[in-house]
Amino acid sequence: MASEALSSATSLGPRAACWPRALVLCLALVLCYANSLQVPFLLDDPRPGVPLDYSTRVLVWASFDLNRALSGSATWSYHVFNALVHLACGQLLFGVLRRGLAHAAPSLAASTRTNLAFVTSLLWLCHPLQTAAVTYLSQRAETLGAFFYLAVLYCFQRSTSAARPLGWQALALLSLALGFLTKETVATAPLVVLLYDALFLTPGPLTALRLRRGFYAGVALVTLGLGLVFVAPPLLGGDATMGLGLRALGPLEYARTQPGVVLHYLRLAFWPHPLCFDYGWPIAKNPSEYLPESAAIAALLLVSTVLLVRRSWVGFAGACFFVLLAPTSSFVPIRDPAFEHRMYLPLGVVLLLLVVAGWWICTRLPRDARRWLPVLATVVVLASAALTVRRNQDYRSALTLWQGTVALAPHHARAHDNLGVALLDAGRPQDAVAQLLEALRLDPEAGYVYLNLGVAFLRLGQVDRAIPFFERAVEVRDARAADALGNALSVKGDHAGAAYWLQQALAAS
């Protein structure tokens, strides 16, 4: 009788009721991202003709190869792919939350749990903060990685109630392996699975490991094996953009900067304005720049830990938030301390807490006021969708996007450089020179600026001013500089010098 009562309490309700909601998620995706299909390649997007590095994130590069085969340099297929992955993540999130709430809050009616999961997933799908991962093509790694992360959780959930759990466990292990072929952040998925198992399904972690020893042995094997191949090299080696060997930024500097970054992420989850494409987030140096933020984050961590020990689902949600952000917001240095796409999956946790809190407050209101709850939820979702559509408009032009970025991050050399390049492409070399010189003033070590300055002066017909910048670009080993210098010398009439540098460019190609 006790098992029957538990089964009844955690019932998911009629499966057919989920199909209309799944369709609404599809329609919401179309509404939010239909205007993103013509967004051009931006920043480090892998443009056609640029070789793809299959030594890491194999599935990401394979998907870009597929897009190149489908549409070449036209970006529509790239954006359709990104949007479909985002939709798949939204559907999986709905499934994960629906099953998770059945274990976390079995006393709630199945229809209430389904509605809470649906509203959270819909808001997550439509939130304008997600444009950094969906509209910006390079962050396909984030969305694909999130898909496999959610697939691991969903398949594990299904395995715990299936008559034949081995099939679902095998799919969870396969999803974990594919996640390692997509993005390194999936390495934290086993911890979330174990926490879920220990909190909602068993008396504790040791019991969970004992009851499902075969599954967790497989998880450990996949994580250790693929982690050594795909995670350890960039983490411990001399990668130019991340890892403990990063020369430009140490673990302590990065760790004390992240509390401010995480609090900024949380603010954007509640109030997503203004959004910035490329922050150039400054490193926290003085105690006044990191101690208050660190105290706030420590308090949130403490509350989450206490609630987790007390077996509260709110504590589990808080732990998931910090675990999901740990690969990018802890002590492992990354060249760029802040990017909005890193909140892609953690945003789901924040929105779940927000939606449940809103529902709880509304249930304490008079019955007449409670009838407005669906209207309020609809207004919030539509407002988020409208902001997403508006944000996608910023991406339609590289010039518009970088102008907005420079306005929000005037201290960021890379933003000024990219605005200069956009101005060059728009046929405004004089304006480009001003932005490029500002980039060089902000960061005299920014070697990527020299070539662009040379091009700008060359287009202004000032070849004598262009050549020193091309020469400096050669000195900092810009792969494109030799060819540019050769062409500039040819324009000046120095044919011997031009021949030499063009031969150098040919030899290096």
Coordinates of C-alpha atoms in Angstrom, one line a residue, residues 53 55-57 180 184 187 223-246 332-333:
D53 CA 39.9 22.2 -35.5
S55 CA 40.9 18.1 -32.0
T56 CA 38.2 19.5 -29.6
R57 CA 34.4 19.8 -29.6
F180 CA 32.4 15.6 -23.9
E184 CA 33.8 20.5 -21.5
A187 CA 32.0 17.1 -16.8
T223 CA 34.0 10.9 -17.2
L224 CA 37.5 9.9 -16.4
G225 CA 38.4 8.6 -19.9
L226 CA 36.9 11.4 -22.0
G227 CA 37.9 14.0 -19.3
L228 CA 41.5 13.1 -19.7
V229 CA 41.2 13.5 -23.5
F230 CA 39.1 16.6 -23.8
V231 CA 39.2 18.5 -20.4
A232 CA 42.6 17.9 -19.0
P233 CA 44.7 19.3 -21.9
P234 CA 43.1 22.8 -22.0
L235 CA 42.7 22.9 -18.2
L236 CA 46.4 22.0 -17.4
G237 CA 48.2 23.0 -20.6
G238 CA 49.2 26.3 -22.1
D239 CA 45.9 27.1 -23.9
A240 CA 45.8 30.6 -25.2
T241 CA 42.3 31.3 -24.0
M242 CA 41.8 29.3 -20.8
G243 CA 43.3 27.0 -18.2
L244 CA 45.5 27.0 -15.2
G245 CA 48.5 27.8 -17.5
L246 CA 47.0 31.0 -18.8
V332 CA 40.0 28.2 -13.6
P333 CA 41.0 31.3 -15.6

